[in-house]
GROMACS .gro file of C-alpha atoms in nm:
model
  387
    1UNK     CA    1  -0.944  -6.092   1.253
    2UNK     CA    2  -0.820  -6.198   1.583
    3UNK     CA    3  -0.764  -6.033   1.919
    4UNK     CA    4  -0.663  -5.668   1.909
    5UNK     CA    5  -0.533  -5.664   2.271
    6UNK     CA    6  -0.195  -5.503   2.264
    7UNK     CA    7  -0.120  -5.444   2.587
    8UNK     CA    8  -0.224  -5.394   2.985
    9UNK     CA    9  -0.271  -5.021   3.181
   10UNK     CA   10  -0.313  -4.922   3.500
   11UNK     CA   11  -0.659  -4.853   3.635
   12UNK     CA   12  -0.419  -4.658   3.860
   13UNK     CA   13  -0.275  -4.386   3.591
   14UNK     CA   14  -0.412  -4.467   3.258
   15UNK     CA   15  -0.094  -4.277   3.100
   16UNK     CA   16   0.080  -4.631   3.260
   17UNK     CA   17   0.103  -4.923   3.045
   18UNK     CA   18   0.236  -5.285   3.026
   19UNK     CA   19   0.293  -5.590   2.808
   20UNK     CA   20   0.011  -5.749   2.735
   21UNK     CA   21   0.211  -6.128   2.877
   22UNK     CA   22   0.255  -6.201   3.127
   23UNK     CA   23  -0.108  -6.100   3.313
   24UNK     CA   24  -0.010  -5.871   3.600
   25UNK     CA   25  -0.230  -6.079   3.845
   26UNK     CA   26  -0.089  -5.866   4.165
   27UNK     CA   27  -0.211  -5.543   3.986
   28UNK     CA   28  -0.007  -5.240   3.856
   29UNK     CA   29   0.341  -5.230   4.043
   30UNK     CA   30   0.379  -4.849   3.965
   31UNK     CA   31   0.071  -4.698   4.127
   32UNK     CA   32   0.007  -4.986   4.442
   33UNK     CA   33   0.024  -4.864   4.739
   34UNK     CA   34   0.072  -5.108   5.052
   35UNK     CA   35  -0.295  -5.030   5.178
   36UNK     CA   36  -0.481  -5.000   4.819
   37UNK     CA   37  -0.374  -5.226   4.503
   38UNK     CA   38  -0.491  -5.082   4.170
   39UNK     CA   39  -0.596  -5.330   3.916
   40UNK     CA   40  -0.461  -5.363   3.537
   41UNK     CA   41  -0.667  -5.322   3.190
   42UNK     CA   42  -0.643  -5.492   2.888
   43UNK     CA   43  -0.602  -5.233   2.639
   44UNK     CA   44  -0.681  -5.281   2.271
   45UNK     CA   45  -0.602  -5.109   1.932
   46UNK     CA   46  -0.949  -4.980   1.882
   47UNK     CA   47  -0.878  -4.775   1.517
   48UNK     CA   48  -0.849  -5.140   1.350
   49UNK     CA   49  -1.228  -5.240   1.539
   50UNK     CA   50  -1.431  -5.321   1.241
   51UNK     CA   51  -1.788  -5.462   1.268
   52UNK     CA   52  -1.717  -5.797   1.468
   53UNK     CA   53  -1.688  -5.743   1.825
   54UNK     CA   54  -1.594  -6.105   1.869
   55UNK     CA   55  -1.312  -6.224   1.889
   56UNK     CA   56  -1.174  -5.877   1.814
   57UNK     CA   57  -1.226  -5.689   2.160
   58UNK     CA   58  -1.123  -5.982   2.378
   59UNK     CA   59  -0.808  -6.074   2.468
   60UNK     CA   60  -0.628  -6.354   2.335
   61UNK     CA   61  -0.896  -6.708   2.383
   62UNK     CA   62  -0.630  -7.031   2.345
   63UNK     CA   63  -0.857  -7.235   2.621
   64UNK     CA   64  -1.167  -7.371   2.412
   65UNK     CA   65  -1.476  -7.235   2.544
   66UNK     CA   66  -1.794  -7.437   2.667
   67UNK     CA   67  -2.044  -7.233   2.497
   68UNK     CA   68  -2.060  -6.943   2.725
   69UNK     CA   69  -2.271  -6.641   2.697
   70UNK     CA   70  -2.553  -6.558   2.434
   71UNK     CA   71  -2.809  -6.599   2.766
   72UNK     CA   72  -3.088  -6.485   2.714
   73UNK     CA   73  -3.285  -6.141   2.794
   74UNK     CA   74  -3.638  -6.174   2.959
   75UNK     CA   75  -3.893  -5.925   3.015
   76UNK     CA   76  -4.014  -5.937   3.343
   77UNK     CA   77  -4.250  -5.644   3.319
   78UNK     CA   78  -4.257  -5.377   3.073
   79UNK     CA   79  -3.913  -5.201   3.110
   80UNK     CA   80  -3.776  -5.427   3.291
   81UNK     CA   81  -3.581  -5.720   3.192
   82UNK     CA   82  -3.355  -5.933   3.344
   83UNK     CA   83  -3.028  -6.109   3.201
   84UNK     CA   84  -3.048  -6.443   3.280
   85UNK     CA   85  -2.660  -6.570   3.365
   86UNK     CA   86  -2.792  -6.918   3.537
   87UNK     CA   87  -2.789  -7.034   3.172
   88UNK     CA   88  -2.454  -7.033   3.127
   89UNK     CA   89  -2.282  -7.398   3.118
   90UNK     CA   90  -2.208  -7.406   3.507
   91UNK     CA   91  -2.518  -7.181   3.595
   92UNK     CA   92  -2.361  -6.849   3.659
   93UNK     CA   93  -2.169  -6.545   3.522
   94UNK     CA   94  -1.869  -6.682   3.599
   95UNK     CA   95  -1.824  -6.857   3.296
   96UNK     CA   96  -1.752  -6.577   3.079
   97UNK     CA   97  -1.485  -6.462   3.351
   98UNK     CA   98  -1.281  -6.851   3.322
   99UNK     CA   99  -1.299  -6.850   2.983
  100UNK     CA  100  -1.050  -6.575   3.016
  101UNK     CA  101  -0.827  -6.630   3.275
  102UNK     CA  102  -0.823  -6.975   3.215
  103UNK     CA  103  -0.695  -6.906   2.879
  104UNK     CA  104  -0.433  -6.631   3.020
  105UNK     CA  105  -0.296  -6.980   3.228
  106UNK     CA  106  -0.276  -7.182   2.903
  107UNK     CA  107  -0.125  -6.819   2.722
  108UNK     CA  108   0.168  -6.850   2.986
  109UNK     CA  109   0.200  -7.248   2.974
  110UNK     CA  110   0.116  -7.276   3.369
  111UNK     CA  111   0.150  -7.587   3.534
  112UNK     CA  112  -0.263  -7.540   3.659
  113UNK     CA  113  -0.483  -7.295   3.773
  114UNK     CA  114  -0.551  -7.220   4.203
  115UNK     CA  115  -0.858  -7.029   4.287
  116UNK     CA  116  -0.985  -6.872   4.605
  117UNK     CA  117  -1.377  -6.941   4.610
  118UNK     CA  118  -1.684  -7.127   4.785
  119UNK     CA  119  -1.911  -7.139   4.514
  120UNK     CA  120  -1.945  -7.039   4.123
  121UNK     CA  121  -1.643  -6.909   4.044
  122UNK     CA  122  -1.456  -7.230   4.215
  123UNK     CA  123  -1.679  -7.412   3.961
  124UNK     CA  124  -1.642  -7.241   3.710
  125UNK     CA  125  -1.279  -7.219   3.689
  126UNK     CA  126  -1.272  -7.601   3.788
  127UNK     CA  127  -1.456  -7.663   3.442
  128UNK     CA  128  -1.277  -7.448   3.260
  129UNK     CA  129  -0.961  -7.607   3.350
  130UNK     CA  130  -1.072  -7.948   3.286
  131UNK     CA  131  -1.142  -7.847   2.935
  132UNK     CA  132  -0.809  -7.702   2.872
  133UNK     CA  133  -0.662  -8.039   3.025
  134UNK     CA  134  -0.504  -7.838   3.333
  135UNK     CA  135  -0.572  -7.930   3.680
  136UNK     CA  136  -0.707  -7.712   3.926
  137UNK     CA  137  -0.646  -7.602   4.299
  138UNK     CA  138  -1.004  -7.474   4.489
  139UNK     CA  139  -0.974  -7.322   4.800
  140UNK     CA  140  -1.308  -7.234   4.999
  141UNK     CA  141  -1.388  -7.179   5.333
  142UNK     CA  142  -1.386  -7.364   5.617
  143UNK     CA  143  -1.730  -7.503   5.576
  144UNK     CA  144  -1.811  -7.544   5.198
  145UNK     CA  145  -2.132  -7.677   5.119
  146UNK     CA  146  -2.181  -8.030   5.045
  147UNK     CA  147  -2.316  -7.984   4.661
  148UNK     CA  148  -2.062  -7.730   4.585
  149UNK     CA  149  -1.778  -7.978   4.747
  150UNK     CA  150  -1.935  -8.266   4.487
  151UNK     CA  151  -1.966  -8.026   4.184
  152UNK     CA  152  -1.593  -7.909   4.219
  153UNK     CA  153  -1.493  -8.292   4.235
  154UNK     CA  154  -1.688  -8.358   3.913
  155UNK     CA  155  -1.450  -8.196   3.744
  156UNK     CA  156  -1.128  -8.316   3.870
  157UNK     CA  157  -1.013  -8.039   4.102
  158UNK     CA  158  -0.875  -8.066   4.459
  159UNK     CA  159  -1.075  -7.881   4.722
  160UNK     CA  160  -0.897  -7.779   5.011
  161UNK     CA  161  -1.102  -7.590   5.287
  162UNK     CA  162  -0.948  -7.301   5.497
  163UNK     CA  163  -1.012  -7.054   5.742
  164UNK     CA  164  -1.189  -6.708   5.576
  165UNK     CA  165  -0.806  -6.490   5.626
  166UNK     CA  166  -0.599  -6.795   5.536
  167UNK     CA  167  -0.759  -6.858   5.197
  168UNK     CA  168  -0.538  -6.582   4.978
  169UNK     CA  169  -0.218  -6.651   5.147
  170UNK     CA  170  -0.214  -7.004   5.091
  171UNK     CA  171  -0.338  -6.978   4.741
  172UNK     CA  172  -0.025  -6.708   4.711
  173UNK     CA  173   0.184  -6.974   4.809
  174UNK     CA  174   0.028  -7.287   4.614
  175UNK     CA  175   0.071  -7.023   4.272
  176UNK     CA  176   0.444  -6.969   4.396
  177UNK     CA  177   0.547  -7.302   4.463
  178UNK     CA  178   0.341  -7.510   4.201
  179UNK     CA  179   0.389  -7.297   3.907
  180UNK     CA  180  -0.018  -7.243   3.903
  181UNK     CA  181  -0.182  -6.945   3.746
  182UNK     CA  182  -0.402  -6.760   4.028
  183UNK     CA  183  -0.749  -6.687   3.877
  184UNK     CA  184  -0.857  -6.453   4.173
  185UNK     CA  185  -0.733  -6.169   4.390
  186UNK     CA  186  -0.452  -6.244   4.545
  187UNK     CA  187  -0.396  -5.820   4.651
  188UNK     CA  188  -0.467  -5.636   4.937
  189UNK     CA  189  -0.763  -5.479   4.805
  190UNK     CA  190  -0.954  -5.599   4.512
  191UNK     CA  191  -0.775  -5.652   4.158
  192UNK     CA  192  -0.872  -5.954   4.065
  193UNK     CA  193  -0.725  -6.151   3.698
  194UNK     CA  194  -0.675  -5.825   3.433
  195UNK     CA  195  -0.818  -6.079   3.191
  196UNK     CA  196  -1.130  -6.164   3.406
  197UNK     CA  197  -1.363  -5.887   3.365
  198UNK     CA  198  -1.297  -5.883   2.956
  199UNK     CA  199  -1.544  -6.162   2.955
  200UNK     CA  200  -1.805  -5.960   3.134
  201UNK     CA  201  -1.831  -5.698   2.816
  202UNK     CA  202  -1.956  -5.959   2.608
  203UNK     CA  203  -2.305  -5.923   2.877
  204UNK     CA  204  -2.312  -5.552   2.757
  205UNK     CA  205  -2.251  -5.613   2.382
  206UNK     CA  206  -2.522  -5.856   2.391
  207UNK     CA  207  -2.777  -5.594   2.562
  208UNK     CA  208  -2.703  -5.371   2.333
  209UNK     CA  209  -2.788  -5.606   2.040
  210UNK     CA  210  -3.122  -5.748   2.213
  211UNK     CA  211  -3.186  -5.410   2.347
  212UNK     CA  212  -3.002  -5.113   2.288
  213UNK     CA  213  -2.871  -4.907   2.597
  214UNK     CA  214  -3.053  -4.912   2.886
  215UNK     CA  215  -3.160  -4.626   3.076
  216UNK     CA  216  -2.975  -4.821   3.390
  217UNK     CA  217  -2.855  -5.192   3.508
  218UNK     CA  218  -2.847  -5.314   3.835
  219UNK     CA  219  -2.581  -5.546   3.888
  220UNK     CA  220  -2.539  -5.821   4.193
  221UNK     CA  221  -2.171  -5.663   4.326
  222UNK     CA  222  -1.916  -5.835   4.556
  223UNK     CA  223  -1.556  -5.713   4.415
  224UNK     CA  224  -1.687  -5.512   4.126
  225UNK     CA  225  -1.554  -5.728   3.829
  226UNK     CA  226  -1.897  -5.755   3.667
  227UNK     CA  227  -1.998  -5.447   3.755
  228UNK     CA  228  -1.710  -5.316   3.537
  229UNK     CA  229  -1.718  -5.543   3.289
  230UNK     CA  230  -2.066  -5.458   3.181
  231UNK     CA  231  -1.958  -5.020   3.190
  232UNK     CA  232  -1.641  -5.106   2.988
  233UNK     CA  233  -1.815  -5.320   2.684
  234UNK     CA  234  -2.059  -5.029   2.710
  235UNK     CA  235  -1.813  -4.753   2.692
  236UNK     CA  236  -1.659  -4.948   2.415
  237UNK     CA  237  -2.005  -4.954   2.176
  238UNK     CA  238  -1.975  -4.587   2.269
  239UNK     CA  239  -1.623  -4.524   2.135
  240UNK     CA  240  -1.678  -4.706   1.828
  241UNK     CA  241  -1.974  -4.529   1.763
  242UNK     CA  242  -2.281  -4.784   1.807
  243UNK     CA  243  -2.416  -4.637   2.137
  244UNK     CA  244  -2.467  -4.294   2.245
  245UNK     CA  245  -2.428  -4.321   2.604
  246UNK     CA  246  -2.334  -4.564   2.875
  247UNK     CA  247  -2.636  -4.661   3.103
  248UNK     CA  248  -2.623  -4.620   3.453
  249UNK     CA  249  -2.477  -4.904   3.678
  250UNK     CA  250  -2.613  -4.952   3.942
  251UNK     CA  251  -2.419  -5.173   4.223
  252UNK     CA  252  -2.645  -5.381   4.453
  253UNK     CA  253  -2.456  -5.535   4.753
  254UNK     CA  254  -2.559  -5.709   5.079
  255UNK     CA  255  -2.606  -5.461   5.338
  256UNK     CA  256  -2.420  -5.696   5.560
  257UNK     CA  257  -2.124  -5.542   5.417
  258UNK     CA  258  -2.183  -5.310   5.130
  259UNK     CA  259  -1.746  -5.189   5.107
  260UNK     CA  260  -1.833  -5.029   4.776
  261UNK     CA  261  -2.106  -4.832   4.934
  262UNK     CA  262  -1.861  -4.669   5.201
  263UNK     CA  263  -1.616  -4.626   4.930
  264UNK     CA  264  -1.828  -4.418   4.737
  265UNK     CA  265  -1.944  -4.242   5.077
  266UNK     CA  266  -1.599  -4.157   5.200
  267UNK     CA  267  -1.433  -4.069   4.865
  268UNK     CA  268  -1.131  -4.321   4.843
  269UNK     CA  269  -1.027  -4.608   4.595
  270UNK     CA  270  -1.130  -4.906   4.812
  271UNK     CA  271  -1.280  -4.990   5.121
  272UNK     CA  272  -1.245  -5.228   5.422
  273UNK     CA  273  -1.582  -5.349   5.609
  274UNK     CA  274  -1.696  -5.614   5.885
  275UNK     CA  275  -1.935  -5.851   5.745
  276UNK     CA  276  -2.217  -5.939   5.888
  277UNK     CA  277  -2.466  -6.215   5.910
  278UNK     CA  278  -2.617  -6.272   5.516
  279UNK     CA  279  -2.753  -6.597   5.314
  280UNK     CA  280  -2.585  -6.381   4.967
  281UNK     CA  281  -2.262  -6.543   5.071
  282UNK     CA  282  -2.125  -6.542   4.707
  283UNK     CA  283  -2.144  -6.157   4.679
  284UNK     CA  284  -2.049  -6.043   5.029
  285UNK     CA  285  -1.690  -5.937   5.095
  286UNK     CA  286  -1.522  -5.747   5.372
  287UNK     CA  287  -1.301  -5.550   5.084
  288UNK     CA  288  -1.348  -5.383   4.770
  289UNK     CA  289  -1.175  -5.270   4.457
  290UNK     CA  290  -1.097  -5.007   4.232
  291UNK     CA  291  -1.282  -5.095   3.927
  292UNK     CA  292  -1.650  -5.097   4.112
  293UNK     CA  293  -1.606  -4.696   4.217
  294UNK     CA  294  -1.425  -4.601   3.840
  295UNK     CA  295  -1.758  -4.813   3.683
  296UNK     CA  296  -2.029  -4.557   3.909
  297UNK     CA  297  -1.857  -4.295   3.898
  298UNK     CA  298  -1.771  -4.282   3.500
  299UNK     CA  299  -2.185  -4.391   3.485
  300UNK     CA  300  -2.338  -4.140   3.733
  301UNK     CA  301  -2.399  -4.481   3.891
  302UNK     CA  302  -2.476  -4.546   4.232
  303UNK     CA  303  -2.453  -4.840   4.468
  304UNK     CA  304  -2.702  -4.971   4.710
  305UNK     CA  305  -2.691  -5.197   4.966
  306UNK     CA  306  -2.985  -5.454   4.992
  307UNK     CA  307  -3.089  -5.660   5.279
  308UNK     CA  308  -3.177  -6.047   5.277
  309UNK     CA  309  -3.571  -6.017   5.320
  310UNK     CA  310  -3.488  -5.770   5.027
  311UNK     CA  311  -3.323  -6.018   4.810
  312UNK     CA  312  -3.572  -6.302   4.946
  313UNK     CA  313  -3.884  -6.043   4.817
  314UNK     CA  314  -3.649  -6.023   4.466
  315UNK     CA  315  -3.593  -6.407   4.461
  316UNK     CA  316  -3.950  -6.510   4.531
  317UNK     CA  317  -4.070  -6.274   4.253
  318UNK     CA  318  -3.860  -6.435   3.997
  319UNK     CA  319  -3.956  -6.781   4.103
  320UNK     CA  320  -4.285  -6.671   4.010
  321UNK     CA  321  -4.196  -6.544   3.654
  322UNK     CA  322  -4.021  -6.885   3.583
  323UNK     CA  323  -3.648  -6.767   3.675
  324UNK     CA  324  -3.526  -6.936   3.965
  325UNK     CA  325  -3.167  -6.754   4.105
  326UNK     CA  326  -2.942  -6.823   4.380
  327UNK     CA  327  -2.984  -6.545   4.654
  328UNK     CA  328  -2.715  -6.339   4.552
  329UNK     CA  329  -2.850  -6.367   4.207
  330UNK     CA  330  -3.159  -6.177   4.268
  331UNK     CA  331  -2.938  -5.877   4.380
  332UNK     CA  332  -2.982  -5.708   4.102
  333UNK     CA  333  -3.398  -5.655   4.095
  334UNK     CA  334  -3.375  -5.612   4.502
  335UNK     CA  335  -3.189  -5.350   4.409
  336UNK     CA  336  -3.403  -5.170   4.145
  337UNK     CA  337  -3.720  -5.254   4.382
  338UNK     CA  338  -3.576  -5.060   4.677
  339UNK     CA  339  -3.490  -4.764   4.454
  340UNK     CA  340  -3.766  -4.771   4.326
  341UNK     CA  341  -3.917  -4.720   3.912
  342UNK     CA  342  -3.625  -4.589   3.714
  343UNK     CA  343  -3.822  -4.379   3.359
  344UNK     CA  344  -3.683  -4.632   3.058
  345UNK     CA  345  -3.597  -4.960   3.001
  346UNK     CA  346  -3.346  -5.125   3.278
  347UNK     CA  347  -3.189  -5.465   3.347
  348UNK     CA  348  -3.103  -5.645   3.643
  349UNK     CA  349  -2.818  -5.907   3.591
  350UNK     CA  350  -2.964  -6.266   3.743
  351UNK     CA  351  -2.601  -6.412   3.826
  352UNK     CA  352  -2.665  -6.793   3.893
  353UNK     CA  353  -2.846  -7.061   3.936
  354UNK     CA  354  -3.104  -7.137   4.239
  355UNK     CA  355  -2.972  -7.427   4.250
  356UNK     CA  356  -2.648  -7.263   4.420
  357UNK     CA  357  -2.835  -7.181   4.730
  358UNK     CA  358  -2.724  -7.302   5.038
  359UNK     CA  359  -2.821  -7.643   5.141
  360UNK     CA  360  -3.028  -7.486   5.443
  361UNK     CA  361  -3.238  -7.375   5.159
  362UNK     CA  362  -3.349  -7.679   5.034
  363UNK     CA  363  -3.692  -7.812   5.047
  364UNK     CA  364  -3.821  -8.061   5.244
  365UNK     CA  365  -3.953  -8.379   5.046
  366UNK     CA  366  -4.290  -8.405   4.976
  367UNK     CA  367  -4.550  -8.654   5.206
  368UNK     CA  368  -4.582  -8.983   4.980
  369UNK     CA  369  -4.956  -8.923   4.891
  370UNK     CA  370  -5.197  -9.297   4.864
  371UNK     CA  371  -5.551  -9.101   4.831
  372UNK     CA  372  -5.750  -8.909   4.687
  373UNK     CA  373  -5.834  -8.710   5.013
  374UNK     CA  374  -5.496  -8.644   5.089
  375UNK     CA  375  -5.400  -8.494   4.706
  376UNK     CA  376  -5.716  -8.283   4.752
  377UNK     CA  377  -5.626  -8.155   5.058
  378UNK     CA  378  -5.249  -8.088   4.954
  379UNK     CA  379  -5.463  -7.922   4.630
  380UNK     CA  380  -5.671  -7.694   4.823
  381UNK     CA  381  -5.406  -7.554   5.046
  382UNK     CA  382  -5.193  -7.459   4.766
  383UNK     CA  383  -5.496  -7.182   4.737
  384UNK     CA  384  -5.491  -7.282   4.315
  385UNK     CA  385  -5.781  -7.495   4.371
  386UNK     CA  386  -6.130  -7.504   4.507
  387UNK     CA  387  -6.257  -7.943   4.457
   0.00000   0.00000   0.00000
């Protein structure tokens, strides 16, 4: 059996619906308002769902894949486990995302794919296009990091850096004029690629199979695409009958913005914020979307806004468990550790790699060491030995 998509609604008035081609990557036209855009759904014919998931509840894959997802689940502590998305083939979550939209671009025969993005999802959807033989238009901000810069050129794409509020407009324009499929928000307020957060179920069907249903995950949160992704595969095991309930989620942004939070406070669809000063630059945004408030709200969720000594805490205390994740990564357990213990088994969603930090981050390189009383007194001050 192959997909069972059969069409797009609105997130906006579910009694809306849509083609399933072309991807309405502006959102829903019916229900968008000039200050709030309201995303699109992929919508599937659930009475034919049989017992495969795959490729069944996905939308239509032509792009071949690079051996995303199936990362694996560790426990951390008992009841507490942590989903481990730096082992995806270009270290982060993203990769389930591209495999989706990058296949919507092949679906509509697009001349290439534009993105907006300083970090994973720029690489991400830079591989992605590679392997479907399409080239690829990055656009990050004005002062993308060096390794992020080199990893995007590994795979072919052209990196243009902008200023923060000219990055959409320009890759509006580069989609318009180039024929290129855009692979991120190009809206107001937060809709992101319909396709895009399809690829995030597959992170709650596998819980579900390692695990069963939480009692709660925390998820690292910028726009809310993940965060969604995960409540929809689990309200989809619910509708078919294979899970009782849908755990809580649990949003975890940087305080230095938090929209979602202030969405949630003031009642409305989407929110507008000034940012701040954070080192979780890959999750902080000054806007967010629809889907993050329908994905608390349908979960008796909650969001929570954690600060960077916070997410350094979460980060260091992975490192020591063998999981080393990018700041923004770590969101997820800074966010259950400032709640506090949640009764039943949860899981925080590591997003990426450590190795996305920011170059500021890096180490400096050890002394050269030519004796033996210079190894013993790097040994001793570790505090692991006593020679």
């Amino acid at each position: 059996m192959g997909s069972l998509a059969i069409g797009q609604r609105s997130l906006g008035d579910p009694r809306i619906g849509f083609p399933l081609w072309p991807p309405l990557t502006d959102g829903c036209p019916r229900t968008s308002t000039a200050d709030v855009a309201y995303p699109v759904d992929v919508d599937y014919d659930y009475e034919r769902a049989g017992a495969e998931l795959y490729p069944a509840l996905l939308p239509p894959l032509p792009a071949p894949g690079l051996g995303e997802g199936r990362t694996p689940l560790v426990e951390l502590e008992p009841g507490v486990f942590v989903k481990d998305e730096s082992r995806n083939p270009t270290w982060s979550h993203k990769d389930r995302l591209n495999r989706c939209t990058v296949s919507a671009a092949v679906g509509v025969g697009a001349a290439g794919v534009v993105v907006a993005s300083s970090g994973n999802h720029g690489a991400s959807a830079a591989a992605y296009a590679a392997r479907a033989g399409l080239p690829c238009v990055v656009i990050t901000g004005p002062e993308p990091q060096p390794g992020v810069v080199a990893f995007l050129r590994a795979y072919g794409a052209v990196v243009m850096a902008v200023p923060w509020e000219g990055r959409w407009p320009l890759m509006r324009r580069i989609a318009e004029r180039a024929g290129l499929h855009p692979v991120s928000s190009t809206t107001v307020t937060h809709t992101g690629h319909p396709f895009g957060p399809e690829g995030y179920k597959t992170i709650a069907y596998e819980i579900h199979a390692d695990l069963g249903t939480p009692e709660a995950v925390f998820v690292p949160t910028g726009y809310g695409e993940l965060l969604y992704g995960i409540a929809k595969g689990f309200t989809e095991l619910r509708r078919l009958g294979r899970a009782r309930r849908v755990p809580r989620m649990i949003a975890c942004e940087p305080a230095a913005a938090a929209p979602l939070v202030k969405a949630l406070r003031e009642g409305v669809p989407a929110a507008h914020v000034e940012v701040g000063a954070t080192d979780a630059g890959s999750i902080v945004s000054p806007v967010s979307g629809y889907r993050g408030v329908l994905a608390v709200r349908s979960s008796d969720g909650r969001a929570l806004a954690v600060t960077d000594p916070q997410l350094r805490a979460a980060q260091a205390e992975l490192a020591r468990a063998g999981l080393w994740t990018e700041l923004a990564g770590a969101a997820g357990l800074a966010g259950l550790r400032a709640l506090g213990p949640v009764e039943g088994p949860v899981v925080c969603v590591a997003t990426s790699s450590g190795l996305k930090n920011p170059v500021r981050d890096s180490a400096p390189a050890p002394a050269v060491v030519t004796d033996w009383a210079q190894a013993a007194r790097i040994l001793t001050a570790s505090g692991h030995f006593q020679l």
